[in-house]
XYZ file of C-alpha atoms in Angstrom:
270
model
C 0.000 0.000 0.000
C 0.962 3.359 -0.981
C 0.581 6.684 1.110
C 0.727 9.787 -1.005
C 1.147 12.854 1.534
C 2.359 16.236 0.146
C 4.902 15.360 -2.221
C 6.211 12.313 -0.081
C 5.405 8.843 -0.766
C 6.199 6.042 1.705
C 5.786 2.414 0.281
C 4.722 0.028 3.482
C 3.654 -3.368 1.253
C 4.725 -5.119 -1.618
C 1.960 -6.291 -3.252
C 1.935 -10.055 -3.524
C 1.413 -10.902 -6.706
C 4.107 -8.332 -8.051
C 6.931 -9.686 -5.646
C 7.992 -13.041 -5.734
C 9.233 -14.693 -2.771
C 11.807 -14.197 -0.932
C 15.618 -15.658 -1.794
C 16.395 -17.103 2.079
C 20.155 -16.569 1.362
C 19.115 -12.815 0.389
C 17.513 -12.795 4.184
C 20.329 -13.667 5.712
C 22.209 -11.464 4.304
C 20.414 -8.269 4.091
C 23.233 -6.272 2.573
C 23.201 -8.490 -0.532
C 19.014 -7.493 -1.206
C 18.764 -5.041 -3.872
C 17.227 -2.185 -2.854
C 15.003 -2.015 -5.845
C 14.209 -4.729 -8.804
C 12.089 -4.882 -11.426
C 11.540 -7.826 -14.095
C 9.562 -7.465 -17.174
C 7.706 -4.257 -16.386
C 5.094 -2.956 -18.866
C 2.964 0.377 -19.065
C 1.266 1.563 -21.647
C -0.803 4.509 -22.554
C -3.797 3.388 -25.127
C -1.656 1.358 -28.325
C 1.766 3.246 -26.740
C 4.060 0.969 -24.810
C 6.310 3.297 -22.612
C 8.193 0.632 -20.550
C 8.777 -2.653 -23.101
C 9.500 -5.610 -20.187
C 11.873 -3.378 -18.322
C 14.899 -5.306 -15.958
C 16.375 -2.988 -13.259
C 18.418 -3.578 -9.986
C 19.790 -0.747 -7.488
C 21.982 -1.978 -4.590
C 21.448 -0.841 -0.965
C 23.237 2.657 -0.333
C 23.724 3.310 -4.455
C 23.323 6.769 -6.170
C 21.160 6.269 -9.376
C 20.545 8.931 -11.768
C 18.135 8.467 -14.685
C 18.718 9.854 -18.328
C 16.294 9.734 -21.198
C 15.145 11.815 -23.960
C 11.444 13.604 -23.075
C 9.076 10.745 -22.974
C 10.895 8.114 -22.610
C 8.962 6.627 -19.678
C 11.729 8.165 -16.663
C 8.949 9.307 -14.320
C 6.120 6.712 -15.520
C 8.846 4.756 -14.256
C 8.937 6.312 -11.246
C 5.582 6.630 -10.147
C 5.658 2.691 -10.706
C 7.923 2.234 -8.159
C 6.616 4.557 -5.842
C 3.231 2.519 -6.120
C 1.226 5.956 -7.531
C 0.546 3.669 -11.084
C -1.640 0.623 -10.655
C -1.754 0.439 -14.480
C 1.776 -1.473 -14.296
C 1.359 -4.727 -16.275
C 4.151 -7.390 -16.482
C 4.809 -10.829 -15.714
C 8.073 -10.652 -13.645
C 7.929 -8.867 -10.119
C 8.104 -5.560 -8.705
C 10.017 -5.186 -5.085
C 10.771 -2.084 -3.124
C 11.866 -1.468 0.328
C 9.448 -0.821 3.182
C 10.919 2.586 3.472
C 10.494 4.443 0.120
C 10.089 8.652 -0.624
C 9.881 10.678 -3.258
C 10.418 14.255 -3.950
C 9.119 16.151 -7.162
C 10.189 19.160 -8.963
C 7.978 20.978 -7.079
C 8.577 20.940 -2.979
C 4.602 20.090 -2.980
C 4.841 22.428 0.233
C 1.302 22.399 2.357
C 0.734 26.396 2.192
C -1.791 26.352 5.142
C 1.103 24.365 7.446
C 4.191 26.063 8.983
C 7.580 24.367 7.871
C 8.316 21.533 10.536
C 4.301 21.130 10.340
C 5.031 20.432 6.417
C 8.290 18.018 7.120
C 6.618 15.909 10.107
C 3.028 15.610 8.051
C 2.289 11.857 8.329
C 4.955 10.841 10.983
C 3.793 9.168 13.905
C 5.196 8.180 17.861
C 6.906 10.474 20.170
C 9.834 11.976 18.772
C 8.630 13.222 15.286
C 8.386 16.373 16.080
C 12.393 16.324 17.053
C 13.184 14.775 13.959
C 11.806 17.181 12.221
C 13.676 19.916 14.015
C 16.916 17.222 13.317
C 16.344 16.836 9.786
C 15.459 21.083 9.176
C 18.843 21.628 10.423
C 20.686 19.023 8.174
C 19.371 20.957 5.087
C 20.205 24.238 6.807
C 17.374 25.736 7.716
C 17.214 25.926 11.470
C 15.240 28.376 13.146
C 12.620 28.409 10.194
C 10.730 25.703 11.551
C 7.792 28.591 12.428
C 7.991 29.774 8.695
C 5.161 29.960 6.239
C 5.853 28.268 3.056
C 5.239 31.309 1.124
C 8.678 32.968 3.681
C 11.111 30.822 1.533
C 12.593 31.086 -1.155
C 12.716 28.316 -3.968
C 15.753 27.287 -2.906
C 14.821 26.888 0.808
C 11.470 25.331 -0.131
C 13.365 22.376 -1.883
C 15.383 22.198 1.483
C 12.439 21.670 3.014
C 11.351 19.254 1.251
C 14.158 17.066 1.042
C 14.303 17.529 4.826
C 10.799 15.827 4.597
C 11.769 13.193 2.454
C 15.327 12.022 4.528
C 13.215 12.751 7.773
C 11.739 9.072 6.991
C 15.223 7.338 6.823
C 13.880 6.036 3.303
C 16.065 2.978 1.970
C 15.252 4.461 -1.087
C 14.821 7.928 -2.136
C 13.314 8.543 -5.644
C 13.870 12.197 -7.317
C 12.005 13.373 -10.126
C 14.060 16.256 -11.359
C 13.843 18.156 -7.877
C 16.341 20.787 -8.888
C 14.959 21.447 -12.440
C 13.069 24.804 -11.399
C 15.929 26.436 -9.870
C 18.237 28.783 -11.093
C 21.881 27.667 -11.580
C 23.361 28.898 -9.018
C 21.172 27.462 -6.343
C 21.166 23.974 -8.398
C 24.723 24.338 -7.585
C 24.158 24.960 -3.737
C 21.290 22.001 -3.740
C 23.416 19.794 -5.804
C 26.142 20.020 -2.982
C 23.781 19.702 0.259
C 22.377 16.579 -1.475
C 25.629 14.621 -1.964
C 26.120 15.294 1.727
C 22.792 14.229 2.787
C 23.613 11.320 0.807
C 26.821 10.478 2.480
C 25.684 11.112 5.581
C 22.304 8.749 5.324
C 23.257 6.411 2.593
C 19.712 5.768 0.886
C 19.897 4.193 -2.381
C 18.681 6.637 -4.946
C 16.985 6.851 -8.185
C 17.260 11.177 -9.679
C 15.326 10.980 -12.711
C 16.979 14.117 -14.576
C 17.387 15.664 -18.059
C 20.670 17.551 -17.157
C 24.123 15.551 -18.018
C 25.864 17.290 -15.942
C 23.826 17.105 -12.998
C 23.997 13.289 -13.630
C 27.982 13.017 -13.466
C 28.623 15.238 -10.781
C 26.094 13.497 -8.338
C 25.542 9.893 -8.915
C 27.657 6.560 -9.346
C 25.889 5.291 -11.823
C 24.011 6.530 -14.689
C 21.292 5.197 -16.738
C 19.461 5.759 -20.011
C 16.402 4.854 -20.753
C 15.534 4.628 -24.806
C 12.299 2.849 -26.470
C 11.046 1.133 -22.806
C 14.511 -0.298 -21.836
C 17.266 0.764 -20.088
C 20.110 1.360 -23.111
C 23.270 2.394 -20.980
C 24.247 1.485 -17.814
C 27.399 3.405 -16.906
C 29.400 3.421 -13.973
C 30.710 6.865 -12.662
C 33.953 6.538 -11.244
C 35.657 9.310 -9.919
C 35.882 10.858 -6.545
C 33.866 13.594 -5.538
C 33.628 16.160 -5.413
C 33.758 16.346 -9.169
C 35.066 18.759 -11.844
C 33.381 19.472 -15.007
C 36.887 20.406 -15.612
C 38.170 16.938 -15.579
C 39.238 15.055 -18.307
C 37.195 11.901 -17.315
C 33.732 13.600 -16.517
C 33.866 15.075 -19.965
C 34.638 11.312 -21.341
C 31.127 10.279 -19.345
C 29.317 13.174 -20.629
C 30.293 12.636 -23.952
C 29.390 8.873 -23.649
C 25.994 10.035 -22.494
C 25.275 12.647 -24.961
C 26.230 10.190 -27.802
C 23.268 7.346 -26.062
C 20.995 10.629 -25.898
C 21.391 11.548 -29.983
C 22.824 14.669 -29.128
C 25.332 16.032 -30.817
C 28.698 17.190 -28.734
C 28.817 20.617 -29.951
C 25.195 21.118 -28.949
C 24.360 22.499 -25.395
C 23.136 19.644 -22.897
C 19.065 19.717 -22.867
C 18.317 21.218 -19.093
């Protein structure tokens, strides 16, 4: 069962007849569990088949990020694993951690709820409240907990809600483009704060983005997604924090560009 609360969605069941049952090696050893899989997903839209049988596995703890030209399927596929589309067809199997959020372009801010009102919305037990207050100062905005959403800025509203999302502890944390309505320089500053939440919380995470860039600097891995499948699976190795300026991200983002049809003189689609 899914529970959709303002921009936030926390997956508590796997439905049985999309997971198959579990490997008991994989139990004892929890580590070794991906924290996503999918086998042979489908969705389609009237005749349109957006996901054709789509295979994909993200490890406990692994940074994801999620390429594909515009309607390609990146946040159909996304709202399948968050459990929002129960339109999903297949016959393989569907399995997601009991802990699963998602954050959207928008921060989906309540406007008639203060800040930590906004970030604690849905928690229950003693303790929520304070970590709220916990998670409002890992994204740096203590001392706004009393704020109006309306009071921030667009910057400090996507704090906000990526305090709401970590305040979970999600195993998983799916992104659909949350930085793509912010100017550069606070993508920048956002970009940043999230590869430290990251290392600090070590969710696995799928960022669904249209931005090469924004796909090398952050994650390990990068995927494209072309005709329903995943085309290129690339592995991002290099240390962070990373340089545009180095020779090797260029080497990814060229790789990427080529899987994408765009040309390398051409400006990277934002």
């Amino acid at each position: 069962m899914a529970t959709h609360s303002g921009g936030v969605t926390e997956v508590t069941e796997v439905r049985p007849e999309t997971a198959a049952a579990a490997d008991p090696a994989s139990e004892e050893h929890g580590s070794d569990r991906p924290a996503l899989r999918t086998t042979r997903l489908v969705r389609k839209f009237g005749d349109r088949i957006v996901l054709k049988e789509l295979d994909l596995a993200l490890a406990p703890g692994e940074f994801t990020a999620l390429l594909g030209r515009s309607g390609s399927g990146k946040s159909t596929l996304l709202r399948a694993v968050a459990r929002l589309d129960h339109m999903v067809e297949g016959s393989g199997e569907l399995i997601v951690p009991e802990r699963v959020s998602l954050s959207f372009q928008d921060s989906r801010l309540l406007p008639w709820l203060r800040v930590l009102d906004n970030v604690v919305l849905g928690l229950r037990g003693p303790g929520a409240r304070e970590r709220g207050l916990t998670a409002l100062a890992e994204v740096g905005l203590e001392g706004r907990e009393r704020s109006w959403p309306h009071e921030l800025s667009g910057g400090e509203q996507q704090r906000a809600a990526l305090a709401r999302a970590l305040v979970r502890d999600p195993q998983l944390l799916l992104a659909d483009e949350p930085f793509g309505a912010l100017d550069a320089l606070t993508r920048i500053k956002m970009h940043g704060l999230l590869r430290e939440l990251y290392e600090r919380h070590r969710p696995a995470v799928l960022l669904v983005t249209h931005d090469v860039d924004e796909a090398v600097e952050l994650a390990d891995r990068v995927l494209v997604l072309d005709e329903g499948r995943i085309s290129v699976d690339l592995a991002i190795d290099l240390p962070t924090p990373r340089s545009p300026r180095d020779p090797r991200f260029q080497e990814h983002r060229d790789t990427l560009l080529a899987a994408l049809g765009v040309a390398q003189h051409q400006p990277t689609a934002s």
